[in-house]
Amino acid sequence: LQQHSLDDRWTPQHTNTFLELKRILTSEPVLRCPKWDGTPFIVTTDGCQDGFSAVLMQRFTTVLPSGRTVERLH
């Protein structure tokens, strides 16, 4: 991106979409503080010839308004 000019292709709609994506990726439940109460951490990894990645997660239990509980990984 540093070598190419996007002035003729990057529109205000692109900027708005980028800012919305950034807001979504940096808010709950995508980004959440860890629980330090002894809840175990789960490390998920993936690798291939071109790279390697890892995700650190924990299980969170949420009680819905209906009273039903849902367990999710965050």
Coordinates of C-alpha atoms in Angstrom, one line a residue:
L1 CA 0.0 0.0 0.0
Q2 CA 2.9 2.4 0.6
Q3 CA 4.1 2.1 -3.0
H4 CA 0.7 2.4 -4.7
S5 CA -1.7 5.3 -4.6
L6 CA -5.3 4.4 -3.6
D7 CA -6.6 8.0 -4.1
D8 CA -8.4 7.1 -7.3
R9 CA -10.0 3.9 -5.9
W10 CA -10.5 4.5 -2.1
T11 CA -13.9 6.1 -1.6
P12 CA -15.6 7.4 1.6
Q13 CA -17.6 4.1 1.6
H14 CA -14.4 2.2 1.9
T15 CA -13.3 4.4 4.8
N16 CA -16.7 3.9 6.6
T17 CA -16.6 0.2 6.0
F18 CA -13.0 0.0 7.4
L19 CA -13.9 2.0 10.5
E20 CA -17.0 -0.2 11.1
L21 CA -14.9 -3.4 10.8
K22 CA -12.3 -2.0 13.2
R23 CA -15.0 -1.1 15.7
I24 CA -16.5 -4.6 15.5
L25 CA -13.1 -6.4 15.9
T26 CA -12.2 -4.3 18.9
S27 CA -15.4 -4.7 20.9
E28 CA -17.0 -7.4 23.0
P29 CA -17.4 -10.3 22.5
V30 CA -14.6 -10.4 19.9
L31 CA -12.2 -8.7 22.2
R32 CA -12.7 -9.5 25.9
C33 CA -10.6 -9.3 29.1
P34 CA -9.5 -12.6 30.5
K35 CA -10.9 -14.1 33.7
W36 CA -8.2 -14.5 36.3
D37 CA -10.3 -16.6 38.6
G38 CA -8.7 -19.9 37.7
T39 CA -10.7 -20.4 34.5
P40 CA -8.4 -22.4 32.2
F41 CA -7.1 -20.9 29.0
I42 CA -7.4 -22.7 25.7
V43 CA -4.7 -22.3 23.1
T44 CA -5.8 -23.1 19.5
T45 CA -3.1 -23.2 16.9
D46 CA -2.9 -23.6 13.1
G47 CA 0.0 -23.8 10.8
C48 CA 0.9 -24.4 7.2
Q49 CA 3.9 -24.0 5.0
D50 CA 3.4 -20.3 4.8
G51 CA 2.8 -19.4 8.4
F52 CA 1.6 -20.1 11.9
S53 CA -1.1 -18.6 14.1
A54 CA -2.5 -19.0 17.6
V55 CA -5.6 -17.9 19.5
L56 CA -5.9 -17.7 23.3
M57 CA -9.5 -18.3 24.5
Q58 CA -11.5 -19.0 27.6
R59 CA -15.1 -20.3 28.2
F60 CA -17.6 -17.7 29.2
T61 CA -21.1 -18.6 30.4
T62 CA -23.9 -16.1 29.7
V63 CA -27.5 -16.3 31.1
L64 CA -30.0 -15.2 28.5
P65 CA -33.2 -13.3 29.4
S66 CA -35.1 -16.5 29.0
G67 CA -33.1 -18.1 31.8
R68 CA -31.2 -20.4 29.4
T69 CA -27.4 -20.5 29.8
V70 CA -25.1 -20.4 26.8
E71 CA -21.4 -21.2 27.0
R72 CA -19.1 -19.5 24.5
L73 CA -15.4 -19.4 23.8
H74 CA -13.9 -15.9 23.8

